[in-house]
Amino acid sequence: MIVTVTPNPALDHTYRIDRLEVGEPNRVNAPAVRAGGKGLNVTRVLRQQGQPSHAVTTAGGASGALLAADIDASGLPITLVPVGSPTRSSIAIVDLMGDATTVLNEVGSPLDEAELAALVGAVRRELASASCLVVSGSLPPATAEGFAADLVDAARAASVPTIVDAMGDALLLAASAGAAVLKPNRRELAATTKTDDPLAGARLLTGRGAGLVVVSLGTEGMLAVPREGDAMHAALPLSFSGNPTGAGDAAVAALAVGLLETASTTVASGVWSREELEPMLRRAVVWSAASVLAPLAGELAPGHEALGDRVGFEVWR
């Protein structure tokens, strides 16, 4: 069972518009509204692909009731921790002609001490049946940056590998805690490590203790940098138009499946061979592209399996 944690979920509103006129009135159809947040998107993708997954997140206020109702309607297995503050909202505007997506993410509200303890307690209970833990997304305001690192420690005590998708001090602390995989994108990695060189930034994180760092490079594919072994770059010789909002979450879902298919000694040591990295990277690149082609985050477009043979690999030096 792959357990995902979304500490700061959102009610996602996705508008699709032929052409966004910035600074002008725009008439739009009603948005697609669904429960969102990185970990929830990961669980949606996993379930769509027939992989068992259980999500843990919070919900509060009227927006939280809508989030809970959507989750219930979708049939996602979930543990919902009730909180006092309303669940935040996220607005994605997909400009079809301009081939661009603009996202407005509310910051969210702090969790009080009891609510945060309840969230951590729910995760600890799920670790008893977990084969992998995924901690994804932003933290509620005022939450300690060590939140993900603390969960990495708890998972290690239960012999469960962890994937962390975060940035800033949260990412650095997760690396120091020995997360099996870190999955920043290029922008997040640069902001965290203060270097624009993705290989150098990833090496900084593996030097702190991460087993493997996989960096999303947008249209340039993905870079996988293990603690020991060659850095591998994977990409499709194609570009895709659509909504990239959940592409990174689809990649995380693929990495979680890859961890389950990889020898536990490799995951624990961070010593990866090319033969072990390639199948995991191939799936991550394909699922990420398939997410861009799907209308909503947390979904993969049908027929994406055919893209697997077109993924190219090279050692990145």
mmCIF file of C-alpha atoms in Angstrom:
data_model
loop_
_atom_site.group_PDB
_atom_site.id
_atom_site.type_symbol
_atom_site.label_atom_id
_atom_site.label_comp_id
_atom_site.label_asym_id
_atom_site.label_seq_id
_atom_site.Cartn_x
_atom_site.Cartn_y
_atom_site.Cartn_z
ATOM 1 C CA MET A 1 0.000 0.000 0.000
ATOM 2 C CA ILE A 2 1.388 3.403 -1.003
ATOM 3 C CA VAL A 3 0.342 5.954 1.609
ATOM 4 C CA THR A 4 0.273 9.623 0.600
ATOM 5 C CA VAL A 5 0.212 12.630 2.920
ATOM 6 C CA THR A 6 -1.149 16.017 1.856
ATOM 7 C CA PRO A 7 -0.654 18.424 4.776
ATOM 8 C CA ASN A 8 -2.147 21.422 2.952
ATOM 9 C CA PRO A 9 -4.915 20.207 0.576
ATOM 10 C CA ALA A 10 -6.936 22.453 -1.699
ATOM 11 C CA LEU A 11 -10.272 22.537 -3.436
ATOM 12 C CA ASP A 12 -9.133 22.840 -7.052
ATOM 13 C CA HIS A 13 -11.062 24.967 -9.564
ATOM 14 C CA THR A 14 -9.937 24.440 -13.178
ATOM 15 C CA TYR A 15 -11.109 26.870 -15.853
ATOM 16 C CA ARG A 16 -10.518 26.075 -19.541
ATOM 17 C CA ILE A 17 -10.642 29.125 -21.798
ATOM 18 C CA ASP A 18 -9.876 29.597 -25.494
ATOM 19 C CA ARG A 19 -7.770 32.696 -24.917
ATOM 20 C CA LEU A 20 -6.982 34.450 -21.643
ATOM 21 C CA GLU A 21 -7.071 38.215 -22.054
ATOM 22 C CA VAL A 22 -4.968 39.572 -19.214
ATOM 23 C CA GLY A 23 -6.373 42.790 -17.790
ATOM 24 C CA GLU A 24 -9.690 42.318 -19.604
ATOM 25 C CA PRO A 25 -13.028 40.696 -18.690
ATOM 26 C CA ASN A 26 -13.096 37.009 -19.661
ATOM 27 C CA ARG A 27 -16.291 34.978 -19.982
ATOM 28 C CA VAL A 28 -15.809 31.405 -18.818
ATOM 29 C CA ASN A 29 -17.847 28.282 -18.337
ATOM 30 C CA ALA A 30 -18.228 26.860 -14.842
ATOM 31 C CA PRO A 31 -14.975 25.313 -13.615
ATOM 32 C CA ALA A 32 -14.290 21.688 -12.893
ATOM 33 C CA VAL A 33 -14.075 21.471 -9.098
ATOM 34 C CA ARG A 34 -12.404 18.605 -7.293
ATOM 35 C CA ALA A 35 -10.402 17.732 -4.210
ATOM 36 C CA GLY A 36 -6.776 18.556 -4.842
ATOM 37 C CA GLY A 37 -3.316 18.809 -3.379
ATOM 38 C CA LYS A 38 -0.197 16.945 -4.430
ATOM 39 C CA GLY A 39 -0.632 13.810 -2.348
ATOM 40 C CA LEU A 40 -4.277 13.433 -3.365
ATOM 41 C CA ASN A 41 -3.247 13.711 -7.016
ATOM 42 C CA VAL A 42 -0.643 10.999 -6.463
ATOM 43 C CA THR A 43 -3.252 8.678 -4.966
ATOM 44 C CA ARG A 44 -5.672 9.387 -7.835
ATOM 45 C CA VAL A 45 -3.037 8.440 -10.421
ATOM 46 C CA LEU A 46 -2.043 5.301 -8.547
ATOM 47 C CA ARG A 47 -5.645 4.158 -8.216
ATOM 48 C CA GLN A 48 -6.290 4.834 -11.904
ATOM 49 C CA GLN A 49 -3.317 2.621 -12.733
ATOM 50 C CA GLY A 50 -4.487 -0.203 -10.488
ATOM 51 C CA GLN A 51 -2.032 0.422 -7.650
ATOM 52 C CA PRO A 52 -3.291 0.321 -4.041
ATOM 53 C CA SER A 53 -2.972 3.686 -2.328
ATOM 54 C CA HIS A 54 -4.402 5.379 0.745
ATOM 55 C CA ALA A 55 -4.424 9.164 1.235
ATOM 56 C CA VAL A 56 -4.168 11.097 4.494
ATOM 57 C CA THR A 57 -5.148 14.772 4.570
ATOM 58 C CA THR A 58 -7.203 17.404 6.394
ATOM 59 C CA ALA A 59 -10.543 19.096 5.726
ATOM 60 C CA GLY A 60 -12.236 22.078 7.319
ATOM 61 C CA GLY A 61 -15.088 24.514 6.775
ATOM 62 C CA ALA A 62 -17.526 24.612 3.840
ATOM 63 C CA SER A 63 -14.720 24.132 1.321
ATOM 64 C CA GLY A 64 -13.505 21.130 3.312
ATOM 65 C CA ALA A 65 -17.009 19.645 3.173
ATOM 66 C CA LEU A 66 -16.922 19.966 -0.636
ATOM 67 C CA LEU A 67 -13.471 18.384 -0.698
ATOM 68 C CA ALA A 68 -14.715 15.486 1.436
ATOM 69 C CA ALA A 69 -17.804 15.022 -0.740
ATOM 70 C CA ASP A 70 -15.716 14.868 -3.905
ATOM 71 C CA ILE A 71 -13.361 12.329 -2.367
ATOM 72 C CA ASP A 72 -16.300 10.226 -1.220
ATOM 73 C CA ALA A 73 -17.847 10.347 -4.704
ATOM 74 C CA SER A 74 -14.560 9.338 -6.327
ATOM 75 C CA GLY A 75 -14.134 6.360 -4.020
ATOM 76 C CA LEU A 76 -10.604 7.241 -2.973
ATOM 77 C CA PRO A 77 -9.496 5.424 0.200
ATOM 78 C CA ILE A 78 -8.683 8.215 2.617
ATOM 79 C CA THR A 79 -8.245 9.249 6.217
ATOM 80 C CA LEU A 80 -9.635 12.773 6.681
ATOM 81 C CA VAL A 81 -8.483 14.699 9.737
ATOM 82 C CA PRO A 82 -11.051 17.395 10.641
ATOM 83 C CA VAL A 83 -9.634 20.890 11.257
ATOM 84 C CA GLY A 84 -11.205 24.195 12.252
ATOM 85 C CA SER A 85 -10.009 26.457 9.431
ATOM 86 C CA PRO A 86 -11.497 26.265 5.917
ATOM 87 C CA THR A 87 -9.628 24.198 3.352
ATOM 88 C CA ARG A 88 -7.851 26.512 0.914
ATOM 89 C CA SER A 89 -8.672 26.855 -2.780
ATOM 90 C CA SER A 90 -6.553 26.683 -5.910
ATOM 91 C CA ILE A 91 -7.513 28.158 -9.286
ATOM 92 C CA ALA A 92 -6.006 26.913 -12.567
ATOM 93 C CA ILE A 93 -6.734 28.818 -15.774
ATOM 94 C CA VAL A 94 -5.885 26.739 -18.832
ATOM 95 C CA ASP A 95 -5.357 29.020 -21.854
ATOM 96 C CA LEU A 96 -5.983 26.650 -24.768
ATOM 97 C CA MET A 97 -4.794 28.896 -27.601
ATOM 98 C CA GLY A 98 -1.914 30.369 -25.664
ATOM 99 C CA ASP A 99 -0.818 26.905 -24.487
ATOM 100 C CA ALA A 100 -0.241 28.157 -20.951
ATOM 101 C CA THR A 101 -1.707 27.436 -17.539
ATOM 102 C CA THR A 102 -1.874 30.050 -14.788
ATOM 103 C CA VAL A 103 -2.350 28.779 -11.235
ATOM 104 C CA LEU A 104 -3.415 30.810 -8.197
ATOM 105 C CA ASN A 105 -2.688 28.914 -4.979
ATOM 106 C CA GLU A 106 -4.057 30.166 -1.683
ATOM 107 C CA VAL A 107 -1.571 29.855 1.170
ATOM 108 C CA GLY A 108 -3.986 28.114 3.520
ATOM 109 C CA SER A 109 -4.458 28.411 7.285
ATOM 110 C CA PRO A 110 -2.292 27.194 10.177
ATOM 111 C CA LEU A 111 -3.086 23.980 12.020
ATOM 112 C CA ASP A 112 -3.195 24.176 15.779
ATOM 113 C CA GLU A 113 -1.092 21.829 17.879
ATOM 114 C CA ALA A 114 -3.865 19.277 18.375
ATOM 115 C CA GLU A 115 -4.756 19.224 14.660
ATOM 116 C CA LEU A 116 -1.142 18.723 13.614
ATOM 117 C CA ALA A 117 -0.757 15.940 16.168
ATOM 118 C CA ALA A 118 -3.911 14.274 14.820
ATOM 119 C CA LEU A 119 -2.528 14.429 11.261
ATOM 120 C CA VAL A 120 0.793 12.901 12.300
ATOM 121 C CA GLY A 121 -1.020 10.261 14.342
ATOM 122 C CA ALA A 122 -3.139 9.283 11.333
ATOM 123 C CA VAL A 123 -0.009 8.860 9.217
ATOM 124 C CA ARG A 124 1.699 6.747 11.875
ATOM 125 C CA ARG A 125 -1.304 4.413 12.005
ATOM 126 C CA GLU A 126 -1.242 3.937 8.223
ATOM 127 C CA LEU A 127 2.468 3.092 8.288
ATOM 128 C CA ALA A 128 1.550 -0.286 9.776
ATOM 129 C CA SER A 129 0.244 -1.380 6.351
ATOM 130 C CA ALA A 130 2.382 0.857 4.120
ATOM 131 C CA SER A 131 5.007 -0.267 1.616
ATOM 132 C CA CYS A 132 5.932 3.321 0.681
ATOM 133 C CA LEU A 133 5.165 6.763 2.153
ATOM 134 C CA VAL A 134 4.765 9.853 -0.043
ATOM 135 C CA VAL A 135 4.831 13.313 1.561
ATOM 136 C CA SER A 136 3.868 15.945 -1.003
ATOM 137 C CA GLY A 137 3.206 19.625 -1.270
ATOM 138 C CA SER A 138 3.321 22.782 0.755
ATOM 139 C CA LEU A 139 2.935 23.007 4.510
ATOM 140 C CA PRO A 140 0.221 24.980 6.288
ATOM 141 C CA PRO A 141 1.554 28.325 7.562
ATOM 142 C CA ALA A 142 3.473 28.126 10.853
ATOM 143 C CA THR A 143 4.080 24.368 10.480
ATOM 144 C CA ALA A 144 7.647 23.411 11.379
ATOM 145 C CA GLU A 145 9.813 22.821 8.293
ATOM 146 C CA GLY A 146 10.849 19.501 9.811
ATOM 147 C CA PHE A 147 7.365 18.028 9.343
ATOM 148 C CA ALA A 148 8.377 15.839 6.377
ATOM 149 C CA ALA A 149 11.684 14.885 8.010
ATOM 150 C CA ASP A 150 9.841 13.723 11.123
ATOM 151 C CA LEU A 151 7.642 11.503 8.950
ATOM 152 C CA VAL A 152 10.743 10.144 7.194
ATOM 153 C CA ASP A 153 12.086 9.157 10.623
ATOM 154 C CA ALA A 154 8.778 7.525 11.579
ATOM 155 C CA ALA A 155 8.652 5.622 8.294
ATOM 156 C CA ARG A 156 12.224 4.411 8.655
ATOM 157 C CA ALA A 157 11.370 3.030 12.088
ATOM 158 C CA ALA A 158 8.621 1.047 10.350
ATOM 159 C CA SER A 159 11.008 -0.041 7.530
ATOM 160 C CA VAL A 160 9.031 2.007 4.981
ATOM 161 C CA PRO A 161 10.859 4.070 2.297
ATOM 162 C CA THR A 162 9.741 7.661 1.821
ATOM 163 C CA ILE A 163 9.382 9.992 -1.172
ATOM 164 C CA VAL A 164 9.271 13.711 -0.404
ATOM 165 C CA ASP A 165 8.096 16.362 -2.876
ATOM 166 C CA ALA A 166 8.851 19.708 -1.229
ATOM 167 C CA MET A 167 11.181 22.704 -1.419
ATOM 168 C CA GLY A 168 13.285 24.962 0.794
ATOM 169 C CA ASP A 169 14.216 23.917 4.310
ATOM 170 C CA ALA A 170 11.594 21.155 4.222
ATOM 171 C CA LEU A 171 13.484 19.531 1.337
ATOM 172 C CA LEU A 172 16.889 20.009 2.968
ATOM 173 C CA LEU A 173 15.721 18.499 6.246
ATOM 174 C CA ALA A 174 14.091 15.564 4.448
ATOM 175 C CA ALA A 175 17.431 14.928 2.722
ATOM 176 C CA SER A 176 19.256 14.980 6.050
ATOM 177 C CA ALA A 177 16.683 12.556 7.460
ATOM 178 C CA GLY A 178 17.605 10.091 4.695
ATOM 179 C CA ALA A 179 14.527 10.148 2.459
ATOM 180 C CA ALA A 180 14.726 7.394 -0.159
ATOM 181 C CA VAL A 181 13.684 9.779 -2.966
ATOM 182 C CA LEU A 182 13.347 13.550 -3.256
ATOM 183 C CA LYS A 183 11.397 14.946 -6.223
ATOM 184 C CA PRO A 184 11.790 18.715 -6.717
ATOM 185 C CA ASN A 185 11.348 20.449 -10.050
ATOM 186 C CA ARG A 186 14.122 22.589 -11.522
ATOM 187 C CA ARG A 187 12.786 25.834 -10.012
ATOM 188 C CA GLU A 188 12.268 24.324 -6.558
ATOM 189 C CA LEU A 189 15.728 22.757 -6.577
ATOM 190 C CA ALA A 190 17.404 26.029 -7.587
ATOM 191 C CA ALA A 191 15.539 27.972 -4.910
ATOM 192 C CA THR A 192 16.502 25.382 -2.292
ATOM 193 C CA THR A 193 20.173 24.871 -3.170
ATOM 194 C CA LYS A 194 20.988 28.336 -4.581
ATOM 195 C CA THR A 195 22.405 26.874 -7.784
ATOM 196 C CA ASP A 196 20.951 26.776 -11.297
ATOM 197 C CA ASP A 197 22.867 23.587 -12.132
ATOM 198 C CA PRO A 198 20.402 20.734 -11.460
ATOM 199 C CA LEU A 199 23.167 18.143 -11.172
ATOM 200 C CA ALA A 200 25.067 20.210 -8.602
ATOM 201 C CA GLY A 201 21.851 20.919 -6.684
ATOM 202 C CA ALA A 202 20.899 17.250 -6.639
ATOM 203 C CA ARG A 203 24.401 16.261 -5.519
ATOM 204 C CA LEU A 204 24.054 18.673 -2.598
ATOM 205 C CA LEU A 205 20.903 16.830 -1.486
ATOM 206 C CA THR A 206 22.411 13.352 -1.867
ATOM 207 C CA GLY A 207 25.421 14.635 0.069
ATOM 208 C CA ARG A 208 23.092 15.465 2.934
ATOM 209 C CA GLY A 209 21.696 11.925 2.968
ATOM 210 C CA ALA A 210 18.998 11.499 0.296
ATOM 211 C CA GLY A 211 19.184 8.176 -1.526
ATOM 212 C CA LEU A 212 17.991 9.449 -4.906
ATOM 213 C CA VAL A 213 17.012 12.873 -6.254
ATOM 214 C CA VAL A 214 14.760 13.053 -9.317
ATOM 215 C CA VAL A 215 14.465 16.527 -10.824
ATOM 216 C CA SER A 216 11.588 17.425 -13.157
ATOM 217 C CA LEU A 217 12.980 19.511 -16.041
ATOM 218 C CA GLY A 218 9.684 20.305 -17.766
ATOM 219 C CA THR A 219 9.841 19.683 -21.512
ATOM 220 C CA GLU A 220 13.453 18.520 -21.080
ATOM 221 C CA GLY A 221 12.422 15.397 -19.179
ATOM 222 C CA MET A 222 13.860 14.258 -15.862
ATOM 223 C CA LEU A 223 17.231 13.917 -14.211
ATOM 224 C CA ALA A 224 17.852 11.138 -11.667
ATOM 225 C CA VAL A 225 20.858 11.547 -9.382
ATOM 226 C CA PRO A 226 21.588 8.649 -6.981
ATOM 227 C CA ARG A 227 23.791 8.850 -3.909
ATOM 228 C CA GLU A 228 26.131 6.433 -5.687
ATOM 229 C CA GLY A 229 26.205 5.781 -9.414
ATOM 230 C CA ASP A 230 25.794 7.733 -12.644
ATOM 231 C CA ALA A 231 23.232 10.505 -13.000
ATOM 232 C CA MET A 232 20.700 9.557 -15.688
ATOM 233 C CA HIS A 233 18.677 11.865 -17.920
ATOM 234 C CA ALA A 234 15.452 10.651 -19.551
ATOM 235 C CA ALA A 235 13.226 12.493 -22.011
ATOM 236 C CA LEU A 236 10.674 12.072 -24.777
ATOM 237 C CA PRO A 237 11.531 13.531 -28.210
ATOM 238 C CA LEU A 238 8.106 15.208 -28.214
ATOM 239 C CA SER A 239 6.422 18.261 -26.741
ATOM 240 C CA PHE A 240 2.898 18.217 -25.351
ATOM 241 C CA SER A 241 0.223 20.875 -24.957
ATOM 242 C CA GLY A 242 -2.222 20.775 -22.090
ATOM 243 C CA ASN A 243 -2.462 21.291 -18.349
ATOM 244 C CA PRO A 244 0.881 20.635 -16.592
ATOM 245 C CA THR A 245 -0.534 21.201 -13.088
ATOM 246 C CA GLY A 246 -0.379 17.560 -11.969
ATOM 247 C CA ALA A 247 2.593 16.402 -14.061
ATOM 248 C CA GLY A 248 4.960 16.321 -11.097
ATOM 249 C CA ASP A 249 2.426 14.384 -9.023
ATOM 250 C CA ALA A 250 2.099 11.775 -11.768
ATOM 251 C CA ALA A 251 5.889 11.455 -11.766
ATOM 252 C CA VAL A 252 5.875 10.929 -7.995
ATOM 253 C CA ALA A 253 3.257 8.197 -8.396
ATOM 254 C CA ALA A 254 5.493 6.492 -10.948
ATOM 255 C CA LEU A 255 8.509 6.762 -8.648
ATOM 256 C CA ALA A 256 6.546 5.182 -5.813
ATOM 257 C CA VAL A 257 5.682 2.206 -8.006
ATOM 258 C CA GLY A 258 9.327 2.034 -9.068
ATOM 259 C CA LEU A 259 10.483 1.856 -5.455
ATOM 260 C CA LEU A 260 8.243 -1.141 -4.879
ATOM 261 C CA GLU A 261 9.793 -2.869 -7.899
ATOM 262 C CA THR A 262 13.373 -2.189 -6.807
ATOM 263 C CA ALA A 263 15.441 -4.266 -4.411
ATOM 264 C CA SER A 264 15.192 -2.960 -0.860
ATOM 265 C CA THR A 265 18.991 -3.022 -0.584
ATOM 266 C CA THR A 266 19.244 -0.559 -3.469
ATOM 267 C CA VAL A 267 16.610 1.750 -2.002
ATOM 268 C CA ALA A 268 18.259 1.705 1.417
ATOM 269 C CA SER A 269 21.817 2.204 0.168
ATOM 270 C CA GLY A 270 21.191 4.786 -2.545
ATOM 271 C CA VAL A 271 23.470 2.812 -4.860
ATOM 272 C CA TRP A 272 21.531 2.635 -8.128
ATOM 273 C CA SER A 273 22.593 1.006 -11.392
ATOM 274 C CA ARG A 274 21.465 2.181 -14.811
ATOM 275 C CA GLU A 275 19.424 -1.016 -15.163
ATOM 276 C CA GLU A 276 17.504 -0.126 -12.004
ATOM 277 C CA LEU A 277 17.018 3.568 -12.793
ATOM 278 C CA GLU A 278 15.836 3.276 -16.400
ATOM 279 C CA PRO A 279 12.487 1.482 -15.865
ATOM 280 C CA MET A 280 11.536 3.820 -13.030
ATOM 281 C CA LEU A 281 12.517 6.925 -15.005
ATOM 282 C CA ARG A 282 10.743 5.648 -18.119
ATOM 283 C CA ARG A 283 7.467 5.333 -16.236
ATOM 284 C CA ALA A 284 7.928 8.719 -14.555
ATOM 285 C CA VAL A 285 8.519 10.508 -17.861
ATOM 286 C CA VAL A 286 5.582 8.791 -19.556
ATOM 287 C CA TRP A 287 3.140 9.325 -16.692
ATOM 288 C CA SER A 288 4.176 12.961 -16.411
ATOM 289 C CA ALA A 289 3.516 13.523 -20.113
ATOM 290 C CA ALA A 290 0.208 11.643 -19.898
ATOM 291 C CA SER A 291 -0.864 13.914 -17.049
ATOM 292 C CA VAL A 292 -0.281 17.012 -19.190
ATOM 293 C CA LEU A 293 -2.565 15.515 -21.847
ATOM 294 C CA ALA A 294 -5.357 14.813 -19.325
ATOM 295 C CA PRO A 295 -7.927 17.546 -18.572
ATOM 296 C CA LEU A 296 -7.510 17.484 -14.777
ATOM 297 C CA ALA A 297 -4.657 16.892 -12.346
ATOM 298 C CA GLY A 298 -4.613 13.378 -10.930
ATOM 299 C CA GLU A 299 -5.421 11.682 -14.238
ATOM 300 C CA LEU A 300 -3.456 10.094 -17.084
ATOM 301 C CA ALA A 301 -4.557 10.303 -20.698
ATOM 302 C CA PRO A 302 -5.427 6.913 -22.244
ATOM 303 C CA GLY A 303 -2.963 5.268 -24.585
ATOM 304 C CA HIS A 304 0.096 6.665 -22.852
ATOM 305 C CA GLU A 305 1.724 3.236 -22.649
ATOM 306 C CA ALA A 306 2.731 3.609 -26.315
ATOM 307 C CA LEU A 307 5.092 6.425 -25.347
ATOM 308 C CA GLY A 308 7.337 4.130 -23.318
ATOM 309 C CA ASP A 309 9.418 2.960 -26.269
ATOM 310 C CA ARG A 310 10.189 6.556 -27.256
ATOM 311 C CA VAL A 311 11.891 7.576 -24.016
ATOM 312 C CA GLY A 312 15.608 8.208 -24.538
ATOM 313 C CA PHE A 313 18.319 7.917 -21.872
ATOM 314 C CA GLU A 314 21.793 9.364 -21.412
ATOM 315 C CA VAL A 315 24.345 9.663 -18.646
ATOM 316 C CA TRP A 316 24.382 13.281 -17.405
ATOM 317 C CA ARG A 317 27.806 14.593 -16.440
#
